[in-house]
PDB file of C-alpha atoms in Angstrom:
ATOM      1  CA  MET A   1     133.324  62.755 112.883  1.00 61.00           C
ATOM      2  CA  ASP A   2     131.185  59.640 112.441  1.00 81.00           C
ATOM      3  CA  SER A   3     131.988  57.723 115.617  1.00 89.00           C
ATOM      4  CA  LEU A   4     129.612  54.888 114.758  1.00 91.00           C
ATOM      5  CA  SER A   5     131.652  54.012 111.669  1.00 94.00           C
ATOM      6  CA  ARG A   6     134.382  52.697 113.970  1.00 96.00           C
ATOM      7  CA  PHE A   7     132.004  49.936 115.046  1.00 97.00           C
ATOM      8  CA  SER A   8     131.375  48.790 111.472  1.00 98.00           C
ATOM      9  CA  LEU A   9     132.574  45.326 110.479  1.00 98.00           C
ATOM     10  CA  GLU A  10     131.926  45.776 106.759  1.00 98.00           C
ATOM     11  CA  GLY A  11     134.386  43.799 104.680  1.00 96.00           C
ATOM     12  CA  LYS A  12     135.520  41.662 107.647  1.00 98.00           C
ATOM     13  CA  ARG A  13     135.196  37.899 107.904  1.00 98.00           C
ATOM     14  CA  ALA A  14     134.443  36.343 111.303  1.00 98.00           C
ATOM     15  CA  LEU A  15     134.833  32.688 112.298  1.00 98.00           C
ATOM     16  CA  ILE A  16     132.824  31.745 115.383  1.00 98.00           C
ATOM     17  CA  THR A  17     133.405  28.279 116.817  1.00 98.00           C
ATOM     18  CA  GLY A  18     130.536  26.383 118.396  1.00 97.00           C
ATOM     19  CA  SER A  19     128.069  28.698 116.697  1.00 97.00           C
ATOM     20  CA  SER A  20     125.195  26.478 115.584  1.00 95.00           C
ATOM     21  CA  ARG A  21     123.127  27.529 118.616  1.00 94.00           C
ATOM     22  CA  GLY A  22     123.125  29.496 121.873  1.00 94.00           C
ATOM     23  CA  LEU A  23     125.685  32.168 122.670  1.00 97.00           C
ATOM     24  CA  GLY A  24     127.781  31.392 119.601  1.00 97.00           C
ATOM     25  CA  LEU A  25     124.892  31.844 117.200  1.00 97.00           C
ATOM     26  CA  ALA A  26     123.796  35.032 118.974  1.00 97.00           C
ATOM     27  CA  ILE A  27     127.303  36.461 118.601  1.00 98.00           C
ATOM     28  CA  ALA A  28     127.442  35.422 114.948  1.00 98.00           C
ATOM     29  CA  THR A  29     124.086  37.104 114.329  1.00 98.00           C
ATOM     30  CA  ALA A  30     125.286  40.313 115.976  1.00 98.00           C
ATOM     31  CA  LEU A  31     128.522  40.411 113.977  1.00 98.00           C
ATOM     32  CA  ALA A  32     126.555  39.803 110.777  1.00 98.00           C
ATOM     33  CA  GLY A  33     124.316  42.730 111.685  1.00 97.00           C
ATOM     34  CA  ALA A  34     127.403  44.925 111.910  1.00 98.00           C
ATOM     35  CA  GLY A  35     128.406  43.916 108.378  1.00 98.00           C
ATOM     36  CA  ALA A  36     130.733  40.959 108.894  1.00 98.00           C
ATOM     37  CA  LYS A  37     130.836  37.902 106.654  1.00 98.00           C
ATOM     38  CA  ILE A  38     130.183  34.917 108.888  1.00 98.00           C
ATOM     39  CA  VAL A  39     131.750  31.454 109.058  1.00 98.00           C
ATOM     40  CA  LEU A  40     129.774  29.217 111.391  1.00 98.00           C
ATOM     41  CA  ASN A  41     131.368  26.173 112.987  1.00 98.00           C
ATOM     42  CA  GLY A  42     130.002  23.156 114.797  1.00 94.00           C
ATOM     43  CA  ARG A  43     129.967  19.362 114.857  1.00 89.00           C
ATOM     44  CA  ASP A  44     126.185  18.882 114.690  1.00 89.00           C
ATOM     45  CA  ALA A  45     125.622  18.987 110.919  1.00 90.00           C
ATOM     46  CA  ALA A  46     121.846  19.437 111.185  1.00 93.00           C
ATOM     47  CA  ALA A  47     122.033  22.296 113.692  1.00 94.00           C
ATOM     48  CA  LEU A  48     124.836  23.919 111.723  1.00 96.00           C
ATOM     49  CA  GLY A  49     122.838  23.714 108.511  1.00 96.00           C
ATOM     50  CA  ASN A  50     119.746  25.205 110.143  1.00 96.00           C
ATOM     51  CA  ALA A  51     121.706  28.071 111.676  1.00 97.00           C
ATOM     52  CA  THR A  52     123.405  28.828 108.361  1.00 98.00           C
ATOM     53  CA  ALA A  53     120.085  28.810 106.499  1.00 98.00           C
ATOM     54  CA  ASP A  54     118.529  31.158 109.063  1.00 97.00           C
ATOM     55  CA  LEU A  55     121.360  33.691 108.752  1.00 98.00           C
ATOM     56  CA  ILE A  56     121.289  33.538 104.961  1.00 98.00           C
ATOM     57  CA  ALA A  57     117.519  34.067 105.045  1.00 97.00           C
ATOM     58  CA  ASN A  58     118.239  37.257 106.990  1.00 95.00           C
ATOM     59  CA  HIS A  59     120.625  38.418 104.261  1.00 96.00           C
ATOM     60  CA  ALA A  60     123.851  37.567 106.082  1.00 97.00           C
ATOM     61  CA  ASP A  61     126.840  36.381 104.031  1.00 98.00           C
ATOM     62  CA  THR A  62     127.254  33.035 105.812  1.00 98.00           C
ATOM     63  CA  THR A  63     129.241  29.838 105.251  1.00 98.00           C
ATOM     64  CA  ALA A  64     129.186  26.651 107.336  1.00 97.00           C
ATOM     65  CA  LEU A  65     132.523  25.050 108.186  1.00 96.00           C
ATOM     66  CA  ALA A  66     132.231  21.793 110.127  1.00 95.00           C
ATOM     67  CA  PHE A  67     135.389  20.752 111.937  1.00 96.00           C
ATOM     68  CA  ASP A  68     136.422  19.420 115.335  1.00 96.00           C
ATOM     69  CA  VAL A  69     138.104  22.177 117.351  1.00 98.00           C
ATOM     70  CA  THR A  70     139.757  19.590 119.602  1.00 98.00           C
ATOM     71  CA  ASN A  71     141.559  17.905 116.699  1.00 97.00           C
ATOM     72  CA  ARG A  72     144.626  19.833 115.505  1.00 98.00           C
ATOM     73  CA  ASP A  73     144.714  18.205 112.078  1.00 98.00           C
ATOM     74  CA  SER A  74     141.040  18.993 111.543  1.00 97.00           C
ATOM     75  CA  VAL A  75     141.578  22.583 112.698  1.00 98.00           C
ATOM     76  CA  ASN A  76     144.615  23.166 110.513  1.00 98.00           C
ATOM     77  CA  GLU A  77     142.879  21.737 107.456  1.00 98.00           C
ATOM     78  CA  ALA A  78     139.749  23.844 108.030  1.00 98.00           C
ATOM     79  CA  ILE A  79     141.621  27.085 108.631  1.00 98.00           C
ATOM     80  CA  ALA A  80     143.792  26.534 105.551  1.00 98.00           C
ATOM     81  CA  TYR A  81     140.640  25.932 103.485  1.00 98.00           C
ATOM     82  CA  CYS A  82     138.976  29.049 104.857  1.00 97.00           C
ATOM     83  CA  GLU A  83     141.994  31.255 104.193  1.00 98.00           C
ATOM     84  CA  ASP A  84     142.587  29.857 100.701  1.00 97.00           C
ATOM     85  CA  GLU A  85     139.023  29.429  99.448  1.00 97.00           C
ATOM     86  CA  LEU A  86     136.790  31.808 101.421  1.00 97.00           C
ATOM     87  CA  GLY A  87     139.209  34.581 102.276  1.00 97.00           C
ATOM     88  CA  PRO A  88     141.169  35.909 105.251  1.00 98.00           C
ATOM     89  CA  ILE A  89     139.788  35.451 108.764  1.00 98.00           C
ATOM     90  CA  ASP A  90     139.795  38.925 110.321  1.00 98.00           C
ATOM     91  CA  ILE A  91     137.886  38.029 113.493  1.00 99.00           C
ATOM     92  CA  LEU A  92     137.971  34.803 115.484  1.00 99.00           C
ATOM     93  CA  VAL A  93     135.542  34.087 118.310  1.00 98.00           C
ATOM     94  CA  ASN A  94     136.478  31.000 120.334  1.00 98.00           C
ATOM     95  CA  ASN A  95     133.105  29.991 121.744  1.00 98.00           C
ATOM     96  CA  ALA A  96     133.067  26.174 121.537  1.00 97.00           C
ATOM     97  CA  GLY A  97     132.850  24.590 124.957  1.00 96.00           C
ATOM     98  CA  MET A  98     131.098  22.111 127.220  1.00 95.00           C
ATOM     99  CA  GLN A  99     129.885  21.702 130.784  1.00 94.00           C
ATOM    100  CA  PHE A 100     129.669  18.665 133.052  1.00 95.00           C
ATOM    101  CA  ARG A 101     128.417  18.762 136.615  1.00 95.00           C
ATOM    102  CA  SER A 102     129.472  16.389 139.355  1.00 97.00           C
ATOM    103  CA  PRO A 103     130.810  16.608 142.924  1.00 97.00           C
ATOM    104  CA  LEU A 104     134.568  16.976 142.675  1.00 97.00           C
ATOM    105  CA  GLU A 105     135.284  13.880 144.774  1.00 98.00           C
ATOM    106  CA  SER A 106     133.447  11.725 142.239  1.00 98.00           C
ATOM    107  CA  PHE A 107     134.146  13.718 139.078  1.00 98.00           C
ATOM    108  CA  PRO A 108     134.926  11.201 136.284  1.00 98.00           C
ATOM    109  CA  PRO A 109     138.572  11.600 135.196  1.00 98.00           C
ATOM    110  CA  GLU A 110     137.643  11.043 131.543  1.00 98.00           C
ATOM    111  CA  LYS A 111     135.131  13.907 131.771  1.00 98.00           C
ATOM    112  CA  PHE A 112     137.789  16.144 133.315  1.00 98.00           C
ATOM    113  CA  ASP A 113     140.090  15.417 130.367  1.00 98.00           C
ATOM    114  CA  GLN A 114     137.290  15.949 127.836  1.00 98.00           C
ATOM    115  CA  LEU A 115     136.277  19.224 129.458  1.00 98.00           C
ATOM    116  CA  MET A 116     139.833  20.582 129.416  1.00 98.00           C
ATOM    117  CA  THR A 117     140.367  19.518 125.816  1.00 98.00           C
ATOM    118  CA  THR A 118     137.086  21.035 124.668  1.00 98.00           C
ATOM    119  CA  ASN A 119     137.286  24.279 126.652  1.00 98.00           C
ATOM    120  CA  VAL A 120     141.013  25.041 126.714  1.00 98.00           C
ATOM    121  CA  THR A 121     142.964  23.036 124.150  1.00 98.00           C
ATOM    122  CA  SER A 122     140.490  24.010 121.421  1.00 98.00           C
ATOM    123  CA  VAL A 123     141.162  27.706 122.075  1.00 98.00           C
ATOM    124  CA  PHE A 124     144.883  27.110 121.637  1.00 98.00           C
ATOM    125  CA  ASN A 125     144.367  24.950 118.533  1.00 98.00           C
ATOM    126  CA  VAL A 126     142.159  27.367 116.615  1.00 98.00           C
ATOM    127  CA  SER A 127     143.866  30.557 117.793  1.00 98.00           C
ATOM    128  CA  GLN A 128     147.335  29.355 116.839  1.00 98.00           C
ATOM    129  CA  ALA A 129     146.168  28.271 113.379  1.00 98.00           C
ATOM    130  CA  VAL A 130     144.322  31.547 112.728  1.00 98.00           C
ATOM    131  CA  ALA A 131     146.930  33.797 114.338  1.00 98.00           C
ATOM    132  CA  SER A 132     149.664  32.529 112.029  1.00 98.00           C
ATOM    133  CA  HIS A 133     147.777  34.170 109.159  1.00 98.00           C
ATOM    134  CA  MET A 134     146.805  37.268 111.134  1.00 98.00           C
ATOM    135  CA  ILE A 135     150.408  37.853 112.169  1.00 98.00           C
ATOM    136  CA  SER A 136     151.585  37.797 108.561  1.00 98.00           C
ATOM    137  CA  ARG A 137     148.953  40.451 107.761  1.00 98.00           C
ATOM    138  CA  GLY A 138     149.732  42.542 110.845  1.00 98.00           C
ATOM    139  CA  SER A 139     146.148  42.657 112.102  1.00 98.00           C
ATOM    140  CA  GLY A 140     143.362  40.547 113.561  1.00 98.00           C
ATOM    141  CA  LYS A 141     140.854  40.271 116.386  1.00 98.00           C
ATOM    142  CA  ILE A 142     140.507  37.240 118.640  1.00 99.00           C
ATOM    143  CA  ILE A 143     137.719  37.047 121.216  1.00 99.00           C
ATOM    144  CA  ASN A 144     137.747  34.163 123.678  1.00 98.00           C
ATOM    145  CA  ILE A 145     134.537  33.305 125.507  1.00 98.00           C
ATOM    146  CA  CYS A 146     135.475  33.024 129.158  1.00 98.00           C
ATOM    147  CA  SER A 147     132.936  32.909 131.973  1.00 97.00           C
ATOM    148  CA  LEU A 148     131.825  34.402 135.241  1.00 97.00           C
ATOM    149  CA  MET A 149     133.474  31.221 136.543  1.00 97.00           C
ATOM    150  CA  SER A 150     136.840  32.425 135.248  1.00 97.00           C
ATOM    151  CA  GLY A 151     137.205  34.179 138.593  1.00 95.00           C
ATOM    152  CA  VAL A 152     134.937  32.288 140.996  1.00 95.00           C
ATOM    153  CA  ALA A 153     133.607  28.770 141.538  1.00 94.00           C
ATOM    154  CA  ARG A 154     130.430  26.933 142.490  1.00 93.00           C
ATOM    155  CA  PRO A 155     129.774  23.425 143.791  1.00 95.00           C
ATOM    156  CA  SER A 156     129.907  20.611 141.214  1.00 96.00           C
ATOM    157  CA  ILE A 157     131.654  22.633 138.463  1.00 96.00           C
ATOM    158  CA  ALA A 158     135.224  23.029 139.751  1.00 97.00           C
ATOM    159  CA  PRO A 159     136.792  21.579 136.552  1.00 98.00           C
ATOM    160  CA  TYR A 160     134.665  23.891 134.385  1.00 97.00           C
ATOM    161  CA  ALA A 161     135.724  26.892 136.478  1.00 98.00           C
ATOM    162  CA  THR A 162     139.330  25.735 136.172  1.00 98.00           C
ATOM    163  CA  SER A 163     139.043  25.531 132.396  1.00 98.00           C
ATOM    164  CA  LYS A 164     137.523  28.996 132.111  1.00 98.00           C
ATOM    165  CA  ALA A 165     140.176  30.493 134.393  1.00 98.00           C
ATOM    166  CA  ALA A 166     142.725  28.943 132.034  1.00 98.00           C
ATOM    167  CA  VAL A 167     140.996  30.511 129.021  1.00 98.00           C
ATOM    168  CA  ALA A 168     141.108  33.922 130.707  1.00 98.00           C
ATOM    169  CA  ASN A 169     144.829  33.704 131.355  1.00 98.00           C
ATOM    170  CA  LEU A 170     145.489  32.210 127.923  1.00 98.00           C
ATOM    171  CA  THR A 171     143.735  35.304 126.562  1.00 98.00           C
ATOM    172  CA  ARG A 172     146.137  37.548 128.454  1.00 98.00           C
ATOM    173  CA  GLY A 173     149.085  35.460 127.281  1.00 98.00           C
ATOM    174  CA  MET A 174     147.971  35.676 123.663  1.00 98.00           C
ATOM    175  CA  ALA A 175     147.751  39.454 123.973  1.00 98.00           C
ATOM    176  CA  VAL A 176     151.253  39.675 125.425  1.00 98.00           C
ATOM    177  CA  ASP A 177     152.726  37.520 122.642  1.00 98.00           C
ATOM    178  CA  TRP A 178     150.676  38.758 119.697  1.00 98.00           C
ATOM    179  CA  ALA A 179     149.905  42.424 120.388  1.00 98.00           C
ATOM    180  CA  PRO A 180     153.348  43.374 118.996  1.00 98.00           C
ATOM    181  CA  HIS A 181     152.191  41.832 115.687  1.00 98.00           C
ATOM    182  CA  GLY A 182     149.078  44.018 115.479  1.00 98.00           C
ATOM    183  CA  LEU A 183     146.546  41.596 116.978  1.00 98.00           C
ATOM    184  CA  ASN A 184     143.911  42.377 119.602  1.00 98.00           C
ATOM    185  CA  ILE A 185     142.993  39.489 121.895  1.00 98.00           C
ATOM    186  CA  ASN A 186     140.293  39.919 124.520  1.00 99.00           C
ATOM    187  CA  GLY A 187     137.765  37.830 126.399  1.00 98.00           C
ATOM    188  CA  ILE A 188     134.071  38.058 127.157  1.00 98.00           C
ATOM    189  CA  ALA A 189     132.982  36.584 130.481  1.00 98.00           C
ATOM    190  CA  PRO A 190     129.222  35.966 130.398  1.00 98.00           C
ATOM    191  CA  GLY A 191     127.264  35.549 133.595  1.00 97.00           C
ATOM    192  CA  TYR A 192     124.096  33.466 133.701  1.00 96.00           C
ATOM    193  CA  PHE A 193     122.313  33.522 130.329  1.00 96.00           C
ATOM    194  CA  ARG A 194     119.181  31.773 129.135  1.00 93.00           C
ATOM    195  CA  THR A 195     120.433  29.130 126.691  1.00 90.00           C
ATOM    196  CA  GLU A 196     119.576  25.571 125.719  1.00 82.00           C
ATOM    197  CA  LEU A 197     122.440  24.355 127.906  1.00 79.00           C
ATOM    198  CA  ASN A 198     121.028  26.221 130.919  1.00 86.00           C
ATOM    199  CA  GLU A 199     117.412  25.220 130.328  1.00 87.00           C
ATOM    200  CA  ALA A 200     117.347  22.790 133.274  1.00 88.00           C
ATOM    201  CA  LEU A 201     118.745  25.490 135.576  1.00 91.00           C
ATOM    202  CA  VAL A 202     116.189  28.034 134.391  1.00 92.00           C
ATOM    203  CA  LYS A 203     113.392  25.555 135.126  1.00 94.00           C
ATOM    204  CA  ASP A 204     114.799  24.770 138.583  1.00 95.00           C
ATOM    205  CA  GLU A 205     112.657  27.056 140.765  1.00 96.00           C
ATOM    206  CA  LYS A 206     115.157  27.202 143.614  1.00 96.00           C
ATOM    207  CA  PHE A 207     118.130  27.941 141.365  1.00 95.00           C
ATOM    208  CA  ASN A 208     116.173  30.413 139.265  1.00 96.00           C
ATOM    209  CA  ALA A 209     115.121  32.304 142.390  1.00 97.00           C
ATOM    210  CA  TRP A 210     118.742  32.372 143.548  1.00 96.00           C
ATOM    211  CA  ILE A 211     119.895  33.848 140.216  1.00 96.00           C
ATOM    212  CA  GLU A 212     117.206  36.510 140.294  1.00 96.00           C
ATOM    213  CA  THR A 213     118.060  37.414 143.881  1.00 96.00           C
ATOM    214  CA  ARG A 214     121.847  37.200 143.533  1.00 96.00           C
ATOM    215  CA  THR A 215     122.110  39.197 140.281  1.00 97.00           C
ATOM    216  CA  PRO A 216     121.704  42.942 140.944  1.00 98.00           C
ATOM    217  CA  MET A 217     119.761  43.324 137.688  1.00 98.00           C
ATOM    218  CA  GLY A 218     117.359  40.710 139.001  1.00 97.00           C
ATOM    219  CA  ARG A 219     117.267  38.370 136.002  1.00 97.00           C
ATOM    220  CA  TRP A 220     119.084  36.063 133.617  1.00 97.00           C
ATOM    221  CA  GLY A 221     120.875  37.548 130.628  1.00 97.00           C
ATOM    222  CA  GLU A 222     119.388  37.141 127.166  1.00 96.00           C
ATOM    223  CA  VAL A 223     121.780  35.871 124.486  1.00 95.00           C
ATOM    224  CA  GLU A 224     121.223  38.946 122.309  1.00 95.00           C
ATOM    225  CA  GLU A 225     122.759  41.051 125.079  1.00 97.00           C
ATOM    226  CA  LEU A 226     126.239  39.712 124.284  1.00 97.00           C
ATOM    227  CA  GLY A 227     126.103  41.098 120.749  1.00 97.00           C
ATOM    228  CA  GLY A 228     127.151  44.668 121.446  1.00 97.00           C
ATOM    229  CA  THR A 229     130.157  43.544 123.469  1.00 98.00           C
ATOM    230  CA  ALA A 230     131.306  41.246 120.665  1.00 98.00           C
ATOM    231  CA  ILE A 231     130.859  43.968 118.036  1.00 98.00           C
ATOM    232  CA  PHE A 232     132.865  46.413 120.162  1.00 98.00           C
ATOM    233  CA  LEU A 233     135.793  44.041 120.718  1.00 98.00           C
ATOM    234  CA  ALA A 234     135.801  42.979 117.049  1.00 98.00           C
ATOM    235  CA  SER A 235     135.804  46.549 115.748  1.00 98.00           C
ATOM    236  CA  ASP A 236     138.247  49.422 115.397  1.00 97.00           C
ATOM    237  CA  ALA A 237     136.473  51.072 118.342  1.00 97.00           C
ATOM    238  CA  ALA A 238     138.447  48.672 120.580  1.00 98.00           C
ATOM    239  CA  LYS A 239     141.775  49.196 118.825  1.00 97.00           C
ATOM    240  CA  PHE A 240     143.724  49.827 122.068  1.00 98.00           C
ATOM    241  CA  VAL A 241     141.830  47.262 124.154  1.00 98.00           C
ATOM    242  CA  ASN A 242     144.066  44.227 124.548  1.00 98.00           C
ATOM    243  CA  GLY A 243     144.343  41.401 127.057  1.00 98.00           C
ATOM    244  CA  HIS A 244     141.112  42.445 128.771  1.00 98.00           C
ATOM    245  CA  ILE A 245     138.338  40.211 130.127  1.00 98.00           C
ATOM    246  CA  LEU A 246     135.011  42.018 129.852  1.00 98.00           C
ATOM    247  CA  TYR A 247     132.348  40.693 132.216  1.00 98.00           C
ATOM    248  CA  VAL A 248     128.748  40.747 130.949  1.00 98.00           C
ATOM    249  CA  ASP A 249     126.872  39.518 133.994  1.00 98.00           C
ATOM    250  CA  GLY A 250     124.309  42.044 135.193  1.00 98.00           C
ATOM    251  CA  ALA A 251     126.711  43.141 137.978  1.00 98.00           C
ATOM    252  CA  PHE A 252     126.808  39.610 139.448  1.00 97.00           C
ATOM    253  CA  SER A 253     130.592  39.767 139.944  1.00 96.00           C
ATOM    254  CA  ALA A 254     130.416  43.261 141.431  1.00 96.00           C
ATOM    255  CA  THR A 255     128.458  42.303 144.533  1.00 94.00           C
ATOM    256  CA  VAL A 256     128.884  39.993 147.529  1.00 88.00           C
TER     257      VAL A 256
END
């Protein structure tokens, strides 16, 4: 028996939101390496174009699809176009998100609303639009990018932690509602990874030392290290995995 064939994504199409850079692009690259056709999404046209060109240069079947995940009309139009013109979406990775740091007592209300819309409402918007097609086909994989902060909190990011806790439970709720229709919905909860968004934290000597001391593996994660987890959850190898949040954090959440 060829066990590795169960991890193949040949013939599958994957839409990854917020995938013009960082974790989203790393996940897209990994899925492409496993054989998936890739649909990249983002709002920064230049970054999206560069990411698409890079994947194509590496022989990945890649299309760029610019739309605003927080706007339901934009989402519905984009998903309808993808399904009708590009082909069925077999795998959805909800990665688009944002961060904003401020003490909770002075956290700007407009930033709280923006953060919730970007991190939570977008997951509902895109998942509902894609799932309607998956349900009619009786199959589909949805992977929601949660966070280490889905289960804990740190100073100055309480709203972010709240949003990611919501994404984790929305993931479980999606599995409960949509598993009977043949869908698998799971979450990936990354710990601290080296990304553009975390560049200031990486350069902060005090914070960097804390990460290296606090994480049992003694370092930050590298974005490529999320790829195997995404491939697993998107593949037939995870056929009976549903409603699960898989932490990829170097054992950060396992220690006190």
